[in-house]
PDB file of C-alpha atoms in Angstrom:
ATOM      1  CA  MET A 269      -0.087  -0.189   0.209  1.00  0.00           C
ATOM      2  CA  LEU A 270       3.186   2.503   0.615  1.00  0.00           C
ATOM      3  CA  GLY A 271       6.055   1.590  -1.718  1.00  0.00           C
ATOM      4  CA  ASP A 272       8.000   4.288  -1.215  1.00  0.00           C
ATOM      5  CA  ARG A 273      11.171   5.426   0.645  1.00  0.00           C
ATOM      6  CA  PHE A 274      10.375   6.503   4.241  1.00  0.00           C
ATOM      7  CA  SER A 275      10.121   4.443   7.262  1.00  0.00           C
ATOM      8  CA  ASN A 276       6.165   3.097   7.923  1.00  0.00           C
ATOM      9  CA  ALA A 277       5.620   0.995  10.927  1.00  0.00           C
ATOM     10  CA  GLN A 278       4.109  -0.164  13.781  1.00  0.00           C
ATOM     11  CA  PRO A 279       0.525  -0.097  12.174  1.00  0.00           C
ATOM     12  CA  THR A 280      -2.651  -0.589  13.696  1.00  0.00           C
ATOM     13  CA  TRP A 281      -6.564  -0.817  12.385  1.00  0.00           C
ATOM     14  CA  SER A 282      -8.570   2.667  13.268  1.00  0.00           C
ATOM     15  CA  ALA A 283     -11.925   2.053  15.152  1.00  0.00           C
ATOM     16  CA  ASP A 284     -13.914   1.840  12.363  1.00  0.00           C
ATOM     17  CA  GLY A 285     -11.785  -0.369  10.509  1.00  0.00           C
ATOM     18  CA  ARG A 286     -11.442   1.962   7.667  1.00  0.00           C
ATOM     19  CA  LYS A 287      -7.540   3.495   7.830  1.00  0.00           C
ATOM     20  CA  ILE A 288      -4.492   2.248   9.298  1.00  0.00           C
ATOM     21  CA  VAL A 289      -3.065   4.118  11.925  1.00  0.00           C
ATOM     22  CA  PHE A 290       0.905   3.682  11.475  1.00  0.00           C
ATOM     23  CA  VAL A 291       4.639   5.902  12.458  1.00  0.00           C
ATOM     24  CA  SER A 292       6.191   7.077   9.507  1.00  0.00           C
ATOM     25  CA  ASN A 293       9.341   9.723   9.227  1.00  0.00           C
ATOM     26  CA  ARG A 294       7.978  10.970   5.962  1.00  0.00           C
ATOM     27  CA  ALA A 295       7.889  14.514   7.735  1.00  0.00           C
ATOM     28  CA  GLY A 296      11.194  14.249   9.541  1.00  0.00           C
ATOM     29  CA  HIS A 297      10.421  12.642  12.716  1.00  0.00           C
ATOM     30  CA  GLU A 298       8.313   9.550  13.694  1.00  0.00           C
ATOM     31  CA  ASN A 299       4.913  10.805  14.396  1.00  0.00           C
ATOM     32  CA  LEU A 300       1.167   8.957  13.671  1.00  0.00           C
ATOM     33  CA  TRP A 301      -0.512   8.897  10.601  1.00  0.00           C
ATOM     34  CA  ASP A 302      -3.091   7.333   8.738  1.00  0.00           C
ATOM     35  CA  ILE A 303      -4.028   5.934   5.090  1.00  0.00           C
ATOM     36  CA  ASP A 304      -7.786   5.393   3.923  1.00  0.00           C
ATOM     37  CA  ILE A 305      -7.702   2.061   2.759  1.00  0.00           C
ATOM     38  CA  SER A 306      -9.923   2.876   0.057  1.00  0.00           C
ATOM     39  CA  SER A 307      -8.596   6.162  -1.369  1.00  0.00           C
ATOM     40  CA  GLY A 308      -5.168   6.146   0.096  1.00  0.00           C
ATOM     41  CA  GLU A 309      -5.454   9.769   1.188  1.00  0.00           C
ATOM     42  CA  LEU A 310      -2.591  10.044   4.343  1.00  0.00           C
ATOM     43  CA  ARG A 311      -3.082  12.357   6.823  1.00  0.00           C
ATOM     44  CA  GLN A 312      -0.403  13.492   9.426  1.00  0.00           C
ATOM     45  CA  LEU A 313      -2.428  12.940  13.427  1.00  0.00           C
ATOM     46  CA  THR A 314       0.831  14.267  15.916  1.00  0.00           C
ATOM     47  CA  SER A 315       3.342  16.969  15.288  1.00  0.00           C
ATOM     48  CA  ALA A 316       6.038  15.836  17.886  1.00  0.00           C
ATOM     49  CA  PRO A 317       9.872  16.885  17.627  1.00  0.00           C
ATOM     50  CA  GLU A 318      10.702  14.088  18.033  1.00  0.00           C
ATOM     51  CA  ARG A 319       9.415  10.388  17.908  1.00  0.00           C
ATOM     52  CA  ILE A 320       6.390   8.643  18.872  1.00  0.00           C
ATOM     53  CA  TYR A 321       5.974   4.714  18.745  1.00  0.00           C
ATOM     54  CA  THR A 322       3.416   2.172  19.355  1.00  0.00           C
ATOM     55  CA  PRO A 323       0.226   3.416  18.856  1.00  0.00           C
ATOM     56  CA  SER A 324      -3.150   1.647  19.522  1.00  0.00           C
ATOM     57  CA  SER A 325      -6.896   2.239  18.872  1.00  0.00           C
ATOM     58  CA  SER A 326      -9.664   1.956  20.966  1.00  0.00           C
ATOM     59  CA  LEU A 327     -13.152   1.241  19.863  1.00  0.00           C
ATOM     60  CA  THR A 328     -14.535   4.717  20.603  1.00  0.00           C
ATOM     61  CA  GLY A 329     -12.294   6.126  18.271  1.00  0.00           C
ATOM     62  CA  SER A 330      -8.928   7.522  20.161  1.00  0.00           C
ATOM     63  CA  LEU A 331      -5.179   6.481  20.021  1.00  0.00           C
ATOM     64  CA  ALA A 332      -3.173   5.861  22.637  1.00  0.00           C
ATOM     65  CA  PHE A 333       0.621   6.563  21.772  1.00  0.00           C
ATOM     66  CA  ALA A 334       3.874   6.770  23.550  1.00  0.00           C
ATOM     67  CA  ASP A 335       5.990  10.355  23.077  1.00  0.00           C
ATOM     68  CA  PHE A 336       9.741   9.930  23.509  1.00  0.00           C
ATOM     69  CA  SER A 337      10.106  14.045  23.020  1.00  0.00           C
ATOM     70  CA  HIS A 338      11.263  14.606  26.260  1.00  0.00           C
ATOM     71  CA  GLN A 339      10.860  11.530  28.604  1.00  0.00           C
ATOM     72  CA  THR A 340       8.508   8.424  27.498  1.00  0.00           C
ATOM     73  CA  ASP A 341       5.503   9.144  28.828  1.00  0.00           C
ATOM     74  CA  LEU A 342       1.395   7.744  27.377  1.00  0.00           C
ATOM     75  CA  TYR A 343      -0.015  10.221  25.567  1.00  0.00           C
ATOM     76  CA  LEU A 344      -4.441   9.841  24.019  1.00  0.00           C
ATOM     77  CA  LEU A 345      -5.266  11.085  20.925  1.00  0.00           C
ATOM     78  CA  HIS A 346      -8.830  12.152  20.078  1.00  0.00           C
ATOM     79  CA  VAL A 347      -8.920  11.596  16.670  1.00  0.00           C
ATOM     80  CA  ASP A 348     -11.801  13.587  15.749  1.00  0.00           C
ATOM     81  CA  SER A 349     -11.198  17.005  17.622  1.00  0.00           C
ATOM     82  CA  GLY A 350      -6.937  16.431  17.099  1.00  0.00           C
ATOM     83  CA  ALA A 351      -6.888  16.668  20.758  1.00  0.00           C
ATOM     84  CA  GLU A 352      -4.105  15.293  22.667  1.00  0.00           C
ATOM     85  CA  GLU A 353      -4.190  14.340  26.722  1.00  0.00           C
ATOM     86  CA  ARG A 354      -0.867  13.067  28.483  1.00  0.00           C
ATOM     87  CA  VAL A 355      -2.339  10.210  30.957  1.00  0.00           C
ATOM     88  CA  THR A 356       1.053   9.448  32.126  1.00  0.00           C
ATOM     89  CA  PHE A 357       3.964  11.796  34.418  1.00  0.00           C
ATOM     90  CA  HIS A 358       6.709   9.479  35.563  1.00  0.00           C
ATOM     91  CA  LYS A 359      10.046   9.342  34.558  1.00  0.00           C
ATOM     92  CA  GLY A 360      11.871   5.560  32.947  1.00  0.00           C
ATOM     93  CA  ASP A 361       9.891   4.118  29.811  1.00  0.00           C
ATOM     94  CA  ASN A 362       6.018   3.983  29.224  1.00  0.00           C
ATOM     95  CA  PHE A 363       4.631   2.658  26.701  1.00  0.00           C
ATOM     96  CA  ASP A 364       3.320  -0.328  24.391  1.00  0.00           C
ATOM     97  CA  ALA A 365      -0.505   0.487  26.000  1.00  0.00           C
ATOM     98  CA  HIS A 366      -3.384  -0.949  24.713  1.00  0.00           C
ATOM     99  CA  PHE A 367      -6.643  -0.143  25.670  1.00  0.00           C
ATOM    100  CA  SER A 368      -8.756  -2.883  27.505  1.00  0.00           C
ATOM    101  CA  PRO A 369     -11.901  -3.396  24.562  1.00  0.00           C
ATOM    102  CA  ASP A 370     -14.524  -1.274  27.055  1.00  0.00           C
ATOM    103  CA  GLY A 371     -12.501   1.530  26.664  1.00  0.00           C
ATOM    104  CA  LYS A 372     -11.806   2.118  29.933  1.00  0.00           C
ATOM    105  CA  ASN A 373      -8.445   1.036  30.689  1.00  0.00           C
ATOM    106  CA  LEU A 374      -4.802   0.897  29.446  1.00  0.00           C
ATOM    107  CA  VAL A 375      -2.592  -2.052  30.543  1.00  0.00           C
ATOM    108  CA  TYR A 376       1.147  -1.216  30.050  1.00  0.00           C
ATOM    109  CA  GLN A 377       4.744  -1.811  30.339  1.00  0.00           C
ATOM    110  CA  SER A 378       6.590   0.983  32.599  1.00  0.00           C
ATOM    111  CA  THR A 379      10.702   1.399  33.693  1.00  0.00           C
ATOM    112  CA  ARG A 380       9.354   3.519  36.366  1.00  0.00           C
ATOM    113  CA  THR A 381      10.401   1.611  39.427  1.00  0.00           C
ATOM    114  CA  GLY A 382      13.746   0.226  37.962  1.00  0.00           C
ATOM    115  CA  ASP A 383      12.746  -2.956  35.621  1.00  0.00           C
ATOM    116  CA  TYR A 384       9.865  -3.744  33.432  1.00  0.00           C
ATOM    117  CA  GLU A 385       6.419  -3.824  34.915  1.00  0.00           C
ATOM    118  CA  ILE A 386       2.848  -4.446  33.950  1.00  0.00           C
ATOM    119  CA  TRP A 387       0.716  -1.332  35.049  1.00  0.00           C
ATOM    120  CA  LEU A 388      -2.986  -0.575  34.633  1.00  0.00           C
ATOM    121  CA  LEU A 389      -4.414   3.112  34.189  1.00  0.00           C
ATOM    122  CA  ASN A 390      -7.934   4.370  34.492  1.00  0.00           C
ATOM    123  CA  ILE A 391      -8.263   6.676  31.903  1.00  0.00           C
ATOM    124  CA  ALA A 392     -10.975   8.282  33.751  1.00  0.00           C
ATOM    125  CA  SER A 393      -9.407   8.603  36.996  1.00  0.00           C
ATOM    126  CA  LYS A 394      -5.496   8.338  35.740  1.00  0.00           C
ATOM    127  CA  ASP A 395      -5.601   5.698  39.008  1.00  0.00           C
ATOM    128  CA  GLU A 396      -2.679   3.300  38.208  1.00  0.00           C
ATOM    129  CA  ILE A 397      -1.793  -0.176  39.786  1.00  0.00           C
ATOM    130  CA  ASN A 398       1.219  -1.837  39.214  1.00  0.00           C
ATOM    131  CA  LEU A 399      -0.063  -5.560  38.316  1.00  0.00           C
ATOM    132  CA  THR A 400       3.325  -7.978  38.138  1.00  0.00           C
ATOM    133  CA  ASP A 401       5.559  -5.878  40.773  1.00  0.00           C
ATOM    134  CA  ASN A 402       8.087  -7.819  41.272  1.00  0.00           C
ATOM    135  CA  PRO A 403      12.086  -8.050  39.539  1.00  0.00           C
ATOM    136  CA  ALA A 404      11.874  -9.963  36.685  1.00  0.00           C
ATOM    137  CA  ILE A 405      11.068  -8.722  33.115  1.00  0.00           C
ATOM    138  CA  ASP A 406       7.578  -8.068  32.450  1.00  0.00           C
ATOM    139  CA  ILE A 407       6.711  -6.688  29.181  1.00  0.00           C
ATOM    140  CA  LYS A 408       4.583  -6.554  25.986  1.00  0.00           C
ATOM    141  CA  PRO A 409       0.985  -6.830  27.337  1.00  0.00           C
ATOM    142  CA  ASP A 410      -2.351  -7.541  25.660  1.00  0.00           C
ATOM    143  CA  TRP A 411      -6.503  -7.973  27.087  1.00  0.00           C
ATOM    144  CA  SER A 412      -8.620 -10.784  26.535  1.00  0.00           C
ATOM    145  CA  PRO A 413     -11.125  -9.883  24.537  1.00  0.00           C
ATOM    146  CA  ASP A 414     -13.506 -10.709  27.415  1.00  0.00           C
ATOM    147  CA  GLY A 415     -11.406  -7.604  29.260  1.00  0.00           C
ATOM    148  CA  GLN A 416     -10.489 -10.241  31.925  1.00  0.00           C
ATOM    149  CA  ARG A 417      -7.237 -11.390  31.577  1.00  0.00           C
ATOM    150  CA  VAL A 418      -3.803  -9.787  30.620  1.00  0.00           C
ATOM    151  CA  VAL A 419      -0.974 -11.853  28.467  1.00  0.00           C
ATOM    152  CA  PHE A 420       2.307 -10.703  29.039  1.00  0.00           C
ATOM    153  CA  LEU A 421       5.753 -11.946  28.204  1.00  0.00           C
ATOM    154  CA  SER A 422       7.640 -12.229  31.342  1.00  0.00           C
ATOM    155  CA  ASN A 423      11.069 -14.201  32.443  1.00  0.00           C
ATOM    156  CA  ARG A 424      10.104 -14.753  35.943  1.00  0.00           C
ATOM    157  CA  ASP A 425      11.433 -18.565  35.599  1.00  0.00           C
ATOM    158  CA  ASP A 426      14.744 -17.644  34.351  1.00  0.00           C
ATOM    159  CA  ALA A 427      13.566 -17.468  30.687  1.00  0.00           C
ATOM    160  CA  PHE A 428      11.141 -15.722  28.664  1.00  0.00           C
ATOM    161  CA  HIS A 429       7.458 -17.467  28.532  1.00  0.00           C
ATOM    162  CA  LEU A 430       3.737 -16.129  28.229  1.00  0.00           C
ATOM    163  CA  TRP A 431       1.867 -15.822  31.073  1.00  0.00           C
ATOM    164  CA  VAL A 432      -1.639 -14.737  31.683  1.00  0.00           C
ATOM    165  CA  MET A 433      -3.391 -12.890  34.852  1.00  0.00           C
ATOM    166  CA  ASN A 434      -6.258 -11.679  35.595  1.00  0.00           C
ATOM    167  CA  ALA A 435      -7.397  -7.225  34.791  1.00  0.00           C
ATOM    168  CA  ASP A 436      -6.572  -7.066  38.763  1.00  0.00           C
ATOM    169  CA  GLY A 437      -2.790  -8.934  38.557  1.00  0.00           C
ATOM    170  CA  GLY A 438      -4.247 -11.617  40.401  1.00  0.00           C
ATOM    171  CA  ASN A 439      -4.159 -15.405  39.559  1.00  0.00           C
ATOM    172  CA  VAL A 440      -0.655 -14.959  37.647  1.00  0.00           C
ATOM    173  CA  ARG A 441       0.193 -18.398  35.746  1.00  0.00           C
ATOM    174  CA  ARG A 442       2.425 -19.509  32.820  1.00  0.00           C
ATOM    175  CA  LEU A 443       1.257 -20.419  29.889  1.00  0.00           C
ATOM    176  CA  THR A 444       3.845 -21.809  27.582  1.00  0.00           C
ATOM    177  CA  GLU A 445       5.875 -24.787  28.157  1.00  0.00           C
ATOM    178  CA  GLN A 446       8.608 -24.170  26.051  1.00  0.00           C
ATOM    179  CA  PRO A 447      10.561 -20.927  26.839  1.00  0.00           C
ATOM    180  CA  VAL A 448       9.900 -18.083  23.918  1.00  0.00           C
ATOM    181  CA  PRO A 449      13.050 -16.643  22.199  1.00  0.00           C
ATOM    182  CA  LEU A 450      13.745 -13.470  22.243  1.00  0.00           C
ATOM    183  CA  PRO A 451      16.153 -10.623  20.810  1.00  0.00           C
ATOM    184  CA  THR A 452      18.341  -8.994  23.362  1.00  0.00           C
ATOM    185  CA  ASP A 453      16.352  -6.114  22.582  1.00  0.00           C
ATOM    186  CA  PHE A 454      13.708  -7.579  24.094  1.00  0.00           C
ATOM    187  CA  TRP A 455      11.988  -4.026  24.095  1.00  0.00           C
ATOM    188  CA  SER A 456      11.477  -3.918  20.437  1.00  0.00           C
ATOM    189  CA  TYR A 457       9.231  -2.499  19.106  1.00  0.00           C
ATOM    190  CA  SER A 458       8.853  -4.901  16.331  1.00  0.00           C
ATOM    191  CA  LEU A 459       7.616  -7.597  19.586  1.00  0.00           C
ATOM    192  CA  LYS A 460       3.882  -8.288  19.353  1.00  0.00           C
ATOM    193  CA  VAL A 461       1.894 -10.012  21.826  1.00  0.00           C
ATOM    194  CA  ARG A 462      -1.711 -10.548  20.587  1.00  0.00           C
ATOM    195  CA  TRP A 463      -4.853 -12.152  21.957  1.00  0.00           C
ATOM    196  CA  ALA A 464      -6.902 -13.279  18.906  1.00  0.00           C
ATOM    197  CA  PRO A 465     -10.293 -11.506  18.786  1.00  0.00           C
ATOM    198  CA  ASP A 466     -12.399 -15.039  19.207  1.00  0.00           C
ATOM    199  CA  GLY A 467     -10.555 -15.651  22.709  1.00  0.00           C
ATOM    200  CA  LYS A 468      -8.916 -19.025  21.429  1.00  0.00           C
ATOM    201  CA  THR A 469      -5.286 -17.630  20.323  1.00  0.00           C
ATOM    202  CA  ILE A 470      -2.696 -15.608  20.984  1.00  0.00           C
ATOM    203  CA  GLY A 471      -0.002 -15.243  18.804  1.00  0.00           C
ATOM    204  CA  PHE A 472       3.505 -13.305  19.796  1.00  0.00           C
ATOM    205  CA  ILE A 473       7.035 -13.431  17.791  1.00  0.00           C
ATOM    206  CA  ALA A 474       9.896 -15.071  18.515  1.00  0.00           C
ATOM    207  CA  HIS A 475      13.159 -15.182  17.946  1.00  0.00           C
ATOM    208  CA  GLY A 476      14.613 -18.635  17.381  1.00  0.00           C
ATOM    209  CA  SER A 477      17.614 -20.690  15.565  1.00  0.00           C
ATOM    210  CA  GLU A 478      15.670 -19.966  11.836  1.00  0.00           C
ATOM    211  CA  GLY A 479      15.031 -15.882  12.726  1.00  0.00           C
ATOM    212  CA  ARG A 480      11.977 -14.283  13.469  1.00  0.00           C
ATOM    213  CA  ALA A 481       8.740 -16.270  13.249  1.00  0.00           C
ATOM    214  CA  LEU A 482       5.542 -15.776  13.725  1.00  0.00           C
ATOM    215  CA  TRP A 483       4.049 -18.310  16.677  1.00  0.00           C
ATOM    216  CA  THR A 484       0.587 -19.095  18.432  1.00  0.00           C
ATOM    217  CA  VAL A 485      -0.684 -20.758  21.539  1.00  0.00           C
ATOM    218  CA  ASP A 486      -3.720 -21.698  22.573  1.00  0.00           C
ATOM    219  CA  SER A 487      -5.333 -19.231  25.059  1.00  0.00           C
ATOM    220  CA  ASP A 488      -5.353 -22.439  27.688  1.00  0.00           C
ATOM    221  CA  GLY A 489      -1.452 -23.363  27.049  1.00  0.00           C
ATOM    222  CA  THR A 490      -1.539 -26.293  24.319  1.00  0.00           C
ATOM    223  CA  ASN A 491      -0.922 -26.659  20.515  1.00  0.00           C
ATOM    224  CA  ALA A 492       1.979 -23.946  20.096  1.00  0.00           C
ATOM    225  CA  ARG A 493       2.895 -23.693  16.843  1.00  0.00           C
ATOM    226  CA  ALA A 494       5.002 -21.879  14.117  1.00  0.00           C
ATOM    227  CA  LEU A 495       3.118 -20.749  11.459  1.00  0.00           C
ATOM    228  CA  LEU A 496       5.122 -17.795   9.577  1.00  0.00           C
ATOM    229  CA  LEU A 497       9.288 -17.754   9.380  1.00  0.00           C
ATOM    230  CA  GLY A 498      11.426 -14.508   8.104  1.00  0.00           C
ATOM    231  CA  VAL A 499       8.757 -12.164   9.567  1.00  0.00           C
TER     232      VAL A 499
END
């Protein structure tokens, strides 16, 4: 769809499914753009002086993203009005945010405590909860379609595995039997964990001996399989 010389990355669907939101440097710095999939019309959504990463769409039409202009904090973009709202105010990196299915909460990763943890933010009240709160590296969260659980990557058993917990941080359990191989830059924006809309499977990117591959595993932890190599 975009065969140009610019960097175009981290795509996500708009709420109405008519556009693709992505990060591009076509105006200089990395900012959010969208493209109409029917007309091909491009629109710049943000004008940050440095870098913007990890966009995520809500069903209500808002976008969450991380702004690296000063410190890495999360912002909301109300697409209809163009208004931006900063929602985190912490030292450290705060990014990879995802809206809960009802649009009321964000789950994201943060280094504000000195290591990578999964946090929950109530958008209305701005209350925040550390869902993981342990010395391990906990990254790449995503919601189950019913909003009751959160899947994430963690090395709390020495190697990285997929883990699942309740949306309040309780009932944490390991999902995968075999470790998920990751690159040394495990925080990379190209790494994704996504719960399928039907709730039955979870997709993730692993970096094994044959390179990067797209894997899926059933939501009960069974039937892990590689679907695409070299993604």
